[in-house]
JSON list of C-alpha atoms in Angstrom, two decimals:
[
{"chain": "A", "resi": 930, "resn": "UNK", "atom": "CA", "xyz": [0.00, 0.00, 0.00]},
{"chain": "A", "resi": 931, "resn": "UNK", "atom": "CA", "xyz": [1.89, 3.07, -1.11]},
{"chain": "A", "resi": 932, "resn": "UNK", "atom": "CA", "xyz": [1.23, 6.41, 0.75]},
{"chain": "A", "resi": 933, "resn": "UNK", "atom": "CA", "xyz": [-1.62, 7.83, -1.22]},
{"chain": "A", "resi": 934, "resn": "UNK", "atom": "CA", "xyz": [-3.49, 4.42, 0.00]},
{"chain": "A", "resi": 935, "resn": "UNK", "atom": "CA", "xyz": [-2.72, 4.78, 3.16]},
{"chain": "A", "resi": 936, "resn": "UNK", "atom": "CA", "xyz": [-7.23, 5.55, 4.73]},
{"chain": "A", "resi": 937, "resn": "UNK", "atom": "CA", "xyz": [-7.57, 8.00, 7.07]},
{"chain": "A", "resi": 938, "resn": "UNK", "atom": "CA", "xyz": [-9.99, 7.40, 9.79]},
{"chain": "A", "resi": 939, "resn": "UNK", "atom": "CA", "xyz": [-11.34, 10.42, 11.25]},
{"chain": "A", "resi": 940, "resn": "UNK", "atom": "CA", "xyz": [-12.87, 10.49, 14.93]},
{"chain": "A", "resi": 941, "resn": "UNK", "atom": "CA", "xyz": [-15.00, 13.28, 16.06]},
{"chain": "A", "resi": 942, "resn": "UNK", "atom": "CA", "xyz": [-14.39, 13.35, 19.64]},
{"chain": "A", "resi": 943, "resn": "UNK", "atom": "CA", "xyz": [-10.99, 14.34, 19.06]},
{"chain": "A", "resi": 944, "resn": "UNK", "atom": "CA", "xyz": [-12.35, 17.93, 18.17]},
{"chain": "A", "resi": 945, "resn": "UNK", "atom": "CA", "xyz": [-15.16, 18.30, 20.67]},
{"chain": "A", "resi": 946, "resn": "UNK", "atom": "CA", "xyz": [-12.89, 17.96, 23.57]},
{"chain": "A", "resi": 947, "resn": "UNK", "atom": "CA", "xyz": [-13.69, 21.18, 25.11]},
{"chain": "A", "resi": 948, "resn": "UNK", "atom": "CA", "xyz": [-11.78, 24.54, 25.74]},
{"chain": "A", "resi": 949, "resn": "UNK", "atom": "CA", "xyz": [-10.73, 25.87, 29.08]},
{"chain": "A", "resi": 950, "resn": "UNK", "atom": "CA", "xyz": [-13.29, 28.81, 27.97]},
{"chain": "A", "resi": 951, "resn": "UNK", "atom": "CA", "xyz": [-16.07, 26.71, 26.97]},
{"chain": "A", "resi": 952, "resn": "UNK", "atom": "CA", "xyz": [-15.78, 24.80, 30.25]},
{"chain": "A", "resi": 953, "resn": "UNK", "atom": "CA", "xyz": [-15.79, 28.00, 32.30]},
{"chain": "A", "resi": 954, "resn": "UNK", "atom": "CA", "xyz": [-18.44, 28.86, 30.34]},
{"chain": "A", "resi": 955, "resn": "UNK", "atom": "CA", "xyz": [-20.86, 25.52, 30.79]},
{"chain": "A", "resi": 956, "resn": "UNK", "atom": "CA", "xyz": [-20.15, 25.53, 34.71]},
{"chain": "A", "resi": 957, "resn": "UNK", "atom": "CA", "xyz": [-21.47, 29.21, 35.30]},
{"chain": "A", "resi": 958, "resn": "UNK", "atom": "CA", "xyz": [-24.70, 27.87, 33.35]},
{"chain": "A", "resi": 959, "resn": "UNK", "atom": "CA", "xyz": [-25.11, 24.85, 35.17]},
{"chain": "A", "resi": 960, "resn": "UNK", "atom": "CA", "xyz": [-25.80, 27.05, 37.99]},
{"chain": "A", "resi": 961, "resn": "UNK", "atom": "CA", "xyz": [-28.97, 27.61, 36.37]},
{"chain": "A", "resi": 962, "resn": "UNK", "atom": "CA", "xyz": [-30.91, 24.63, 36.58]},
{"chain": "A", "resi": 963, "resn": "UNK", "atom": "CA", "xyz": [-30.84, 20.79, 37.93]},
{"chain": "A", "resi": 964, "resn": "UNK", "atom": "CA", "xyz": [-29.21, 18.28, 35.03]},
{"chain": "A", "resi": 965, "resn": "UNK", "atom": "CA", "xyz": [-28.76, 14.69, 34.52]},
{"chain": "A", "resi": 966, "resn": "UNK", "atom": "CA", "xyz": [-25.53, 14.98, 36.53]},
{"chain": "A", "resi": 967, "resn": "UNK", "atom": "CA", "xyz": [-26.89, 16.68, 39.35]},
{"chain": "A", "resi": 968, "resn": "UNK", "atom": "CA", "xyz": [-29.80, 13.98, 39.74]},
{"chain": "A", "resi": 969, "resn": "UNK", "atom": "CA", "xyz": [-27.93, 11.20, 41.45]},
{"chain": "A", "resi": 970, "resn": "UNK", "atom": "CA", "xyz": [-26.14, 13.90, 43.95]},
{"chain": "A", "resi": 971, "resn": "UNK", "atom": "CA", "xyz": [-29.69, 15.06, 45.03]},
{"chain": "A", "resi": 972, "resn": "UNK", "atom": "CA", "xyz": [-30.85, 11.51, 45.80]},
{"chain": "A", "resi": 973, "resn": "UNK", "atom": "CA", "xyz": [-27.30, 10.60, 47.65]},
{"chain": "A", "resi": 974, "resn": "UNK", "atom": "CA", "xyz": [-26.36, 8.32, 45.25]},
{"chain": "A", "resi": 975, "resn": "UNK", "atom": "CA", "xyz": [-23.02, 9.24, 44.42]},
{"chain": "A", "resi": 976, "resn": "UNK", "atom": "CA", "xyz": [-19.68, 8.97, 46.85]},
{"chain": "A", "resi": 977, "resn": "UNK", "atom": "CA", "xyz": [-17.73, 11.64, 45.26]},
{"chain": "A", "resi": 978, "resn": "UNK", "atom": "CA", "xyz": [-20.23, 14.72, 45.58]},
{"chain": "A", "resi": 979, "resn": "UNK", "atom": "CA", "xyz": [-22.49, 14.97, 48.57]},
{"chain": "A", "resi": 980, "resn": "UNK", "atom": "CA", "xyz": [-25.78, 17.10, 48.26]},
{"chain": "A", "resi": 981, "resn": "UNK", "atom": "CA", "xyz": [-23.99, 20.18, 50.45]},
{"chain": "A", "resi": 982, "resn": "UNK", "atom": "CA", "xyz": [-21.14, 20.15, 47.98]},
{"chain": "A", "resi": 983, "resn": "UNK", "atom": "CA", "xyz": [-23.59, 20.80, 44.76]},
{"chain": "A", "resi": 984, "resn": "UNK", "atom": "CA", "xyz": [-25.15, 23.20, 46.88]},
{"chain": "A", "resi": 985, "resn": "UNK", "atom": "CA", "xyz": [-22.54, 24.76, 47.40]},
{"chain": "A", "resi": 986, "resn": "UNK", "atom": "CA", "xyz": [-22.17, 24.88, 43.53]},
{"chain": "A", "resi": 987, "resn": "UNK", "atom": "CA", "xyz": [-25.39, 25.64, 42.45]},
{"chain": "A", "resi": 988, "resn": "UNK", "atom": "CA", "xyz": [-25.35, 29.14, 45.11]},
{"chain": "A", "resi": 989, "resn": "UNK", "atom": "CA", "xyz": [-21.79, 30.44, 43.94]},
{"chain": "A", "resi": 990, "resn": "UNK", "atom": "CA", "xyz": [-20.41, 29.64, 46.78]},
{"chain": "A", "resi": 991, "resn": "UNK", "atom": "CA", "xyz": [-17.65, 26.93, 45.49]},
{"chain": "A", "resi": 992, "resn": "UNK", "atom": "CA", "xyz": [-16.21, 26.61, 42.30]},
{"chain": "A", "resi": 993, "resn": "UNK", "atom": "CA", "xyz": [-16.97, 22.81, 40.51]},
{"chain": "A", "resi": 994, "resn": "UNK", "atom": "CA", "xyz": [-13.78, 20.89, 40.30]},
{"chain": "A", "resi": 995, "resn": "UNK", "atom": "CA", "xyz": [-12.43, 21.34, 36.17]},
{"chain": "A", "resi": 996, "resn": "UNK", "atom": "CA", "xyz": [-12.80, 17.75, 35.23]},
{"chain": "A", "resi": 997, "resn": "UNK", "atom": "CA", "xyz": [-11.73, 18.93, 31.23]},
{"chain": "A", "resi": 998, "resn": "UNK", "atom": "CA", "xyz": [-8.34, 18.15, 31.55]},
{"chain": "A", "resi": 999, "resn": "UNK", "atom": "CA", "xyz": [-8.74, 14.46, 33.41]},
{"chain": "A", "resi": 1000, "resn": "UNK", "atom": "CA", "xyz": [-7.71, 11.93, 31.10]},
{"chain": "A", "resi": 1001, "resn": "UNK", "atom": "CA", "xyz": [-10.37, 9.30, 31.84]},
{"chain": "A", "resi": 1002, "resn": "UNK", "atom": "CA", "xyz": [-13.15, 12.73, 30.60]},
{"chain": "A", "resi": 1003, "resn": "UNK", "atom": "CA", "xyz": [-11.20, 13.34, 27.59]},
{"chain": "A", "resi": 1004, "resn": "UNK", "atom": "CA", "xyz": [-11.12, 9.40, 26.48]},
{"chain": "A", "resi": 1005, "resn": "UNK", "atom": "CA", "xyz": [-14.80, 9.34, 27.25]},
{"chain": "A", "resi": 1006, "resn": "UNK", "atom": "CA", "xyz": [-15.79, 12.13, 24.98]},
{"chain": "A", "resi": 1007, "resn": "UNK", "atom": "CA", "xyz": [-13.26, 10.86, 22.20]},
{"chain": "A", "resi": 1008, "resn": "UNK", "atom": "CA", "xyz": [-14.68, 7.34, 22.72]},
{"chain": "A", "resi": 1009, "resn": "UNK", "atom": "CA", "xyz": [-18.65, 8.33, 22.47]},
{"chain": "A", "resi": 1010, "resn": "UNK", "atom": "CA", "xyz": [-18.28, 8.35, 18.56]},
{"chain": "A", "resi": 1011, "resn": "UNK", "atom": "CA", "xyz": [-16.77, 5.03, 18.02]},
{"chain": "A", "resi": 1012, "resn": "UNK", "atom": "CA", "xyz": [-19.31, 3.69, 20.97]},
{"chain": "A", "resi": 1013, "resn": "UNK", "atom": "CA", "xyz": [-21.95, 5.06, 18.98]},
{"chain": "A", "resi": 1014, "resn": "UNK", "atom": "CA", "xyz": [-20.89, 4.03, 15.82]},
{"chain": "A", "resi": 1015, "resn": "UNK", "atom": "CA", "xyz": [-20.36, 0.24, 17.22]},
{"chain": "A", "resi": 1016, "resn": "UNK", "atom": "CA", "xyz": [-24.12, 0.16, 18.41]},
{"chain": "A", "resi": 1017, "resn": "UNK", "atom": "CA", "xyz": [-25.80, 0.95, 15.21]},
{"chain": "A", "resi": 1018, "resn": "UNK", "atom": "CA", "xyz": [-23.83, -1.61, 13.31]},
{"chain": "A", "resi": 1019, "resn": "UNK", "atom": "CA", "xyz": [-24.79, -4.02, 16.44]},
{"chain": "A", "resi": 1020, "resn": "UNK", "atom": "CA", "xyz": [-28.27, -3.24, 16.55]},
{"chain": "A", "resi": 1021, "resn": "UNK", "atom": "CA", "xyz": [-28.91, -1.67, 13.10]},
{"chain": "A", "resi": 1022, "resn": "UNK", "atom": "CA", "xyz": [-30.58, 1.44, 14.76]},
{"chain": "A", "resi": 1023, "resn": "UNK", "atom": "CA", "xyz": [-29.73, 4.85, 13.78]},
{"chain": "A", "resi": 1024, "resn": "UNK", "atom": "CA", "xyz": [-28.34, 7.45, 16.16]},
{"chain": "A", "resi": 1025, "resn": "UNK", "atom": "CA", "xyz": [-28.66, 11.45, 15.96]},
{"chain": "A", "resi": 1026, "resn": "UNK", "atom": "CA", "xyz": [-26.48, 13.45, 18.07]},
{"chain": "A", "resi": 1027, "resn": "UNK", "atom": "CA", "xyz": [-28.14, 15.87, 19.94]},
{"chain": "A", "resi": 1028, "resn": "UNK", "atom": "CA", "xyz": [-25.74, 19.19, 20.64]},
{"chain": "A", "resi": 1029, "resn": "UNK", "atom": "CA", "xyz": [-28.42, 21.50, 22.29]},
{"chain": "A", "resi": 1030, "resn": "UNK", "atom": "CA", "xyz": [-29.14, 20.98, 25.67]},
{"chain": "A", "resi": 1031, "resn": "UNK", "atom": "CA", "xyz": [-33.08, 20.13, 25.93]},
{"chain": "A", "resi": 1032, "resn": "UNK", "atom": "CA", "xyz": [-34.97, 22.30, 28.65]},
{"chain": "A", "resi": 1033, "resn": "UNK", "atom": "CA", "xyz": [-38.36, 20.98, 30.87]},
{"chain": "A", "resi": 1034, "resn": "UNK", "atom": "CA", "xyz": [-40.93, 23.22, 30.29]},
{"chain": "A", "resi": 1035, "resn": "UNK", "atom": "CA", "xyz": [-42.96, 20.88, 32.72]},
{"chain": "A", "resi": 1036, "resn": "UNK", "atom": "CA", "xyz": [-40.75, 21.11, 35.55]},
{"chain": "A", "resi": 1037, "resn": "UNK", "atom": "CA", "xyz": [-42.19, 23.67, 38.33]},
{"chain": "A", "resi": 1038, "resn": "UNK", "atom": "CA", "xyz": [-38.26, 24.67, 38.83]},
{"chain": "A", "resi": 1039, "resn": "UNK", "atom": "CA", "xyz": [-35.51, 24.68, 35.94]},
{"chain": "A", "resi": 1040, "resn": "UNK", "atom": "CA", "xyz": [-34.21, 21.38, 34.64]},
{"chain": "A", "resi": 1041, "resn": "UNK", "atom": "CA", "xyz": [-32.56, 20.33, 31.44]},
{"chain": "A", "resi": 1042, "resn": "UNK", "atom": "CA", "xyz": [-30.57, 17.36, 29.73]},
{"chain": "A", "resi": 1043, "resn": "UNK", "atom": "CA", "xyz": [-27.74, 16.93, 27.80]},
{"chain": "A", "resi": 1044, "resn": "UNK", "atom": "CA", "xyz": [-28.45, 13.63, 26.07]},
{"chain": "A", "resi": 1045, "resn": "UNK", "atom": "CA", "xyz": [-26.18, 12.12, 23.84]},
{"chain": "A", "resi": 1046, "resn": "UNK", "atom": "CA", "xyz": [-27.74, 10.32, 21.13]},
{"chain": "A", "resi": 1047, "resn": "UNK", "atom": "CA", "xyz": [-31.64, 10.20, 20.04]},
{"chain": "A", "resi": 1048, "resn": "UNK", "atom": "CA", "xyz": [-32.77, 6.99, 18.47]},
{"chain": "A", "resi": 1049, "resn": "UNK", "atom": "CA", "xyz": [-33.92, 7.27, 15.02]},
{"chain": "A", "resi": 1050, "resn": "UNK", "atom": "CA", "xyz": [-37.51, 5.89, 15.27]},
{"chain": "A", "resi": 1051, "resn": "UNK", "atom": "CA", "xyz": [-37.93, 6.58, 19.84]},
{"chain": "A", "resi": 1052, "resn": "UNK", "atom": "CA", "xyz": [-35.72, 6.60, 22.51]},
{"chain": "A", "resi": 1053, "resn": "UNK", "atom": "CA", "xyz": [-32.46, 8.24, 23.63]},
{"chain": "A", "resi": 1054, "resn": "UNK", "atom": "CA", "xyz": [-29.18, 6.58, 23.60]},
{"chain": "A", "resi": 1055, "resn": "UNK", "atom": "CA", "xyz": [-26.83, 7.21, 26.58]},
{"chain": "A", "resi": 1056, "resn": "UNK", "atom": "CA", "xyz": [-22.64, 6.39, 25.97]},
{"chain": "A", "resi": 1057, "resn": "UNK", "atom": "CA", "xyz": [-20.57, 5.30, 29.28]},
{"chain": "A", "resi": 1058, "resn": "UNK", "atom": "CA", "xyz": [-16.74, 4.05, 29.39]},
{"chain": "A", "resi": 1059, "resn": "UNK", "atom": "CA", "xyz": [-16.12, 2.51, 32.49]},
{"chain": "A", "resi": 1060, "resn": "UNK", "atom": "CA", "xyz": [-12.99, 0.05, 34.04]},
{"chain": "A", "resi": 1061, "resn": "UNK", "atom": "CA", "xyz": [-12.82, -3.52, 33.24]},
{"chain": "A", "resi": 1062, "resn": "UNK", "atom": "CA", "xyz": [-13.00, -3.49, 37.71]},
{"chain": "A", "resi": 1063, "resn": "UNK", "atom": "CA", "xyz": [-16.11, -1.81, 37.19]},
{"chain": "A", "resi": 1064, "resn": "UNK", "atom": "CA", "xyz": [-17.34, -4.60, 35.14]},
{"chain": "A", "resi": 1065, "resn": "UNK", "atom": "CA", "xyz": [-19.75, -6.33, 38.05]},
{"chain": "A", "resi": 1066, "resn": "UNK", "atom": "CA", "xyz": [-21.28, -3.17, 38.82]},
{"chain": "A", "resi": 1067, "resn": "UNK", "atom": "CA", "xyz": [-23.43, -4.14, 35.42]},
{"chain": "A", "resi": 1068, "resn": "UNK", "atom": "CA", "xyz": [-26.00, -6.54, 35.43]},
{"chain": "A", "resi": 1069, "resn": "UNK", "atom": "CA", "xyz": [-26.76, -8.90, 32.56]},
{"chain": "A", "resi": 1070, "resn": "UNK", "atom": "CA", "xyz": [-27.12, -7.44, 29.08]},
{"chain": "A", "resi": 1071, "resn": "UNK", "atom": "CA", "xyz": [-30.05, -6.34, 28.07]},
{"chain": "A", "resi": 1072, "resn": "UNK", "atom": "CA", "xyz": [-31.39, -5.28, 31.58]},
{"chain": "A", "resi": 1073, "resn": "UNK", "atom": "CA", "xyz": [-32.02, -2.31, 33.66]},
{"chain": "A", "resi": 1074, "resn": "UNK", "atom": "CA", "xyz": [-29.32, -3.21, 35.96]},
{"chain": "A", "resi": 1075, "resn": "UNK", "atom": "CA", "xyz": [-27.43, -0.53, 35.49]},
{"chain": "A", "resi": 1076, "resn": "UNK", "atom": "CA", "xyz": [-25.44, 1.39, 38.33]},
{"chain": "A", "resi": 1077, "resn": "UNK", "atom": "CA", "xyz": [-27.85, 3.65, 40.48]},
{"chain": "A", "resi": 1078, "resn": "UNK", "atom": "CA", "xyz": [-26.33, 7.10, 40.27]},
{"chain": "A", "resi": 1079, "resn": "UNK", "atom": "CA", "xyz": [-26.06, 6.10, 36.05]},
{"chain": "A", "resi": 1080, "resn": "UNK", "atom": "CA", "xyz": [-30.01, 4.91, 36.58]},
{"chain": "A", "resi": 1081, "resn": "UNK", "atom": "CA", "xyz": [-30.95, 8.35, 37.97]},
{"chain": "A", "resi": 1082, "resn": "UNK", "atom": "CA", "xyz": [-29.09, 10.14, 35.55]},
{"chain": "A", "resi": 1083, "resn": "UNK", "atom": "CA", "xyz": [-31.08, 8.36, 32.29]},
{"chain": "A", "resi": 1084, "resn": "UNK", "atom": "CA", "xyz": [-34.05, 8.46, 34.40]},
{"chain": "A", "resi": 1085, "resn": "UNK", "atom": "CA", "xyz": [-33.68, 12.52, 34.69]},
{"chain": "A", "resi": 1086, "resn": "UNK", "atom": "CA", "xyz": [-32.99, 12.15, 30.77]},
{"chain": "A", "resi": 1087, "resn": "UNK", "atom": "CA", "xyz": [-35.97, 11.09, 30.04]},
{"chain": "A", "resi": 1088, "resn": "UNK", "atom": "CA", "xyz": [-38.24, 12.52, 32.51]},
{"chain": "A", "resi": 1089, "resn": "UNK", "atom": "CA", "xyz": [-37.29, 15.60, 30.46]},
{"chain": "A", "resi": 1090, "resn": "UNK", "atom": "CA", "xyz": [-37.39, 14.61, 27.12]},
{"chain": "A", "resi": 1091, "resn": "UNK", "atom": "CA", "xyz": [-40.59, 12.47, 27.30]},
{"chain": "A", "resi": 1092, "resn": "UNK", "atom": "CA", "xyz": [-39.17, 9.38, 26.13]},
{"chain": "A", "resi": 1093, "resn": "UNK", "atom": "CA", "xyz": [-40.37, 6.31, 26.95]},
{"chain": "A", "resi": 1094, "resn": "UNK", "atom": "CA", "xyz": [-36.99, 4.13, 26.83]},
{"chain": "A", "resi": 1095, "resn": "UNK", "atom": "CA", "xyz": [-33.29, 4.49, 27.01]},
{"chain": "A", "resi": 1096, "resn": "UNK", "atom": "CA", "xyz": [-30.97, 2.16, 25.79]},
{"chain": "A", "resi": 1097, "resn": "UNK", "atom": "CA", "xyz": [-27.46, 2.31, 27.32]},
{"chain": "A", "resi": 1098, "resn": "UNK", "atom": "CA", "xyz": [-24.29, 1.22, 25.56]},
{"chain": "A", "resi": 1099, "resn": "UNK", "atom": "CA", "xyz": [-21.23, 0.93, 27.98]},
{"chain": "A", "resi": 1100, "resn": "UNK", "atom": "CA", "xyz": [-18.02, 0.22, 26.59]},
{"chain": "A", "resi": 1101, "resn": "UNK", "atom": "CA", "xyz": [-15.79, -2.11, 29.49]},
{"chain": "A", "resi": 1102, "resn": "UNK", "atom": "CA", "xyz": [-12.21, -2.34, 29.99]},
{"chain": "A", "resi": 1103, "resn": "UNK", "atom": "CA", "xyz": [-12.03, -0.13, 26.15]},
{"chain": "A", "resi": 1104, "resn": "UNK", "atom": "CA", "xyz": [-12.88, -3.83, 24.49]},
{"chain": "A", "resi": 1105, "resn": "UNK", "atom": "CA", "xyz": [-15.78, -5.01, 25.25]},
{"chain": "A", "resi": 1106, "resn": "UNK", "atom": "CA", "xyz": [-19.43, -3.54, 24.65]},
{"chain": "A", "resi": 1107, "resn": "UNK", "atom": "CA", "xyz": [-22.57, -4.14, 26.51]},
{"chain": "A", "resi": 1108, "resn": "UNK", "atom": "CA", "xyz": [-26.59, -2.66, 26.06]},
{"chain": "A", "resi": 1109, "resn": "UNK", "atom": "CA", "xyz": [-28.72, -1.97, 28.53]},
{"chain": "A", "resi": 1110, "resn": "UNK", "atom": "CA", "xyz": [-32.62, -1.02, 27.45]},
{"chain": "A", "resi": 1111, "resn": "UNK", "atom": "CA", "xyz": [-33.71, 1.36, 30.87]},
{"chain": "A", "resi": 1112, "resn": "UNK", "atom": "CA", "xyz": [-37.58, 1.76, 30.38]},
{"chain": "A", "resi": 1113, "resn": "UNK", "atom": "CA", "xyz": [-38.73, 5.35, 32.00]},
{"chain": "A", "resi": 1114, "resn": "UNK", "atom": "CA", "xyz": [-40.27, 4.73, 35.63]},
{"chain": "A", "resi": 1115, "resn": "UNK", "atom": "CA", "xyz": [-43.17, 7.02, 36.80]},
{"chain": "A", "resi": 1116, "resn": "UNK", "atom": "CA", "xyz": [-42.89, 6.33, 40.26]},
{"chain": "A", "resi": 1117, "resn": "UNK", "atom": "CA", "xyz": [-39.02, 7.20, 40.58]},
{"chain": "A", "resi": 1118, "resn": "UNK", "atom": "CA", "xyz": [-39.26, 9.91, 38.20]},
{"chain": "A", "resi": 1119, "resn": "UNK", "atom": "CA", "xyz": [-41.95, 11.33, 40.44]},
{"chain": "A", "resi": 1120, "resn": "UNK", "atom": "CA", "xyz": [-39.99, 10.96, 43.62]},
{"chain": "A", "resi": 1121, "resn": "UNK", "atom": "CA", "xyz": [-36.94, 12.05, 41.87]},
{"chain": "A", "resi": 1122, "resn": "UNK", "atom": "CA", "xyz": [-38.71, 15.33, 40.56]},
{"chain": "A", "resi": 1123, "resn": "UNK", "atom": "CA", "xyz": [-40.05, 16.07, 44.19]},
{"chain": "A", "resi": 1124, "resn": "UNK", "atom": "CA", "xyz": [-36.13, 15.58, 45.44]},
{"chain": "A", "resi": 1125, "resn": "UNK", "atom": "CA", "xyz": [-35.25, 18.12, 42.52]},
{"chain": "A", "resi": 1126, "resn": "UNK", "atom": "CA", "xyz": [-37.58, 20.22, 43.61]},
{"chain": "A", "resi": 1127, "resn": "UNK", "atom": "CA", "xyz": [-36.78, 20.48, 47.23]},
{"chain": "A", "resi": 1128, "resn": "UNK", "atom": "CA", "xyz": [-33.11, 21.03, 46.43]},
{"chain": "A", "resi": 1129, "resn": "UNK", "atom": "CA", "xyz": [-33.81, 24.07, 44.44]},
{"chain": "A", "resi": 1130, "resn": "UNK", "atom": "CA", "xyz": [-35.78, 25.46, 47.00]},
{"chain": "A", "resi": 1131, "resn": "UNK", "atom": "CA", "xyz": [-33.05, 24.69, 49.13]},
{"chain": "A", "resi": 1132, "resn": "UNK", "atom": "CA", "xyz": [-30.80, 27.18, 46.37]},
{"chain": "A", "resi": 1133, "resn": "UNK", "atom": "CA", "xyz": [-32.95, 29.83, 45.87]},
{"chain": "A", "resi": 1134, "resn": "UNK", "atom": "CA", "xyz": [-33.35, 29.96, 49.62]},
{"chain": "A", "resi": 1135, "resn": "UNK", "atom": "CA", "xyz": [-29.63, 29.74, 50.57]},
{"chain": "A", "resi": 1136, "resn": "UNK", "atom": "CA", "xyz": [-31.00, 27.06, 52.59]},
{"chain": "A", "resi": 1137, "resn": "UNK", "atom": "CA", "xyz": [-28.19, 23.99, 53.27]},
{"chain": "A", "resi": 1138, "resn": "UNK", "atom": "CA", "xyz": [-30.21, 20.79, 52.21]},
{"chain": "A", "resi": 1139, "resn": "UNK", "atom": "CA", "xyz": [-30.42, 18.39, 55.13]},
{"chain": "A", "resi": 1140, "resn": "UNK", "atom": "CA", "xyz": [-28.24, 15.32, 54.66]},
{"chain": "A", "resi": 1141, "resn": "UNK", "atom": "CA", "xyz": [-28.77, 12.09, 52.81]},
{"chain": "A", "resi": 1142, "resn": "UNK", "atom": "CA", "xyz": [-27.57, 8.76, 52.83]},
{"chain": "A", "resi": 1143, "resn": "UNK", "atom": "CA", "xyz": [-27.71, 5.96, 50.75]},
{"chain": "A", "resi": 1144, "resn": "UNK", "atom": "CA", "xyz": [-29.86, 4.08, 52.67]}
]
């Protein structure tokens, strides 16, 4: 194969990793409303944010921790493409990407989503990467057994979008894929929304939310 021959294989993550001012500028709107992210912190189902330290956040009071130069962020955004790409020639489904955030005019209090694929036909697609360790924390394909604080999160997703499903395709240990299909639930999506709710109060207020635990 001489030089001329030689494909080039372009991936678009590699140009969407965001700039120092794009991140400054996506924190300082975050303070704005509750997102997917935000979700699992407000029900206590995270260990490496507690509800005080979004809080904190969300009032101006702290400045979020600049996760846009961590290595294991900047694989995950470059990775989403080939992820993406890897589940439609699995399942033979379509993918759109979805660049604008999507805003709830239900909510009674601001809330968005960032979503990361919509499903040509219904449904939302949500990417993860995760460690090849992390591997039991996923139940059998096909399932809803997902990990809680990522259950929240796609719940959020499509408690503002309307959707009716997510399917979620994590990519383990950078060689192995698995899909999850995470049907919306009414009854957490209504308990989660009343959580939401209270924890914007708790903002607007300058109110410290009282503590939660996992239990």
């Amino acid at each position: 194969m001489t030089e001329d021959e030689v494909e080039v294989v372009t991936i678009e993550g590699i140009d969407n990793l965001p700039t120092e001012e794009q991140v400054r500028a996506d924190v300082l709107d975050r303070r704005t409303f509750i997102g997917g992210s935000d979700a699992p912190v407000i029900l206590g189902l995270t260990g490496w944010k507690s509800r005080y330290d979004l809080y904190l956040e969300k009032t101006g009071q702290v400045e979020p921790d600049d996760l846009s130069e961590v290595e294991r962020v900047q694989w995950g955004i470059v990775l989403e493409d080939v992820v993406a790409t890897m589940y439609t020639r699995r399942t033979g489904k379509k993918t759109r990407r979805v660049t604008n955030r999507i805003i709830d005019k239900k909510a009674p209090f601001p809330r968005a989503a960032q979503i990361d694929r919509r499903i040509v036909g219904g449904g939302i697609l949500e990417i993860k990467t995760t460690d090849a360790s992390q591997a039991g924390e996923w139940g059998p394909e096909g399932t809803a057994e997902i990990p809680a604080h990522y259950y929240t999160q796609v719940q959020h997703q499509l408690a503002v979008t309307g959707e009716s499903f997510a399917e979620v395709a994590v990519l383990i240990g950078g060689n192995r894929m698995r899909l999850y299909l995470v049907p919306a639930d009414p009854e957490f999506i209504a308990d989660m929304t009343v959580a939401e709710g209270l924890f914007w109060r708790a903002c607007e207020t300058r109110v410290p939310p009282p503590p939660v635990t996992l239990d």
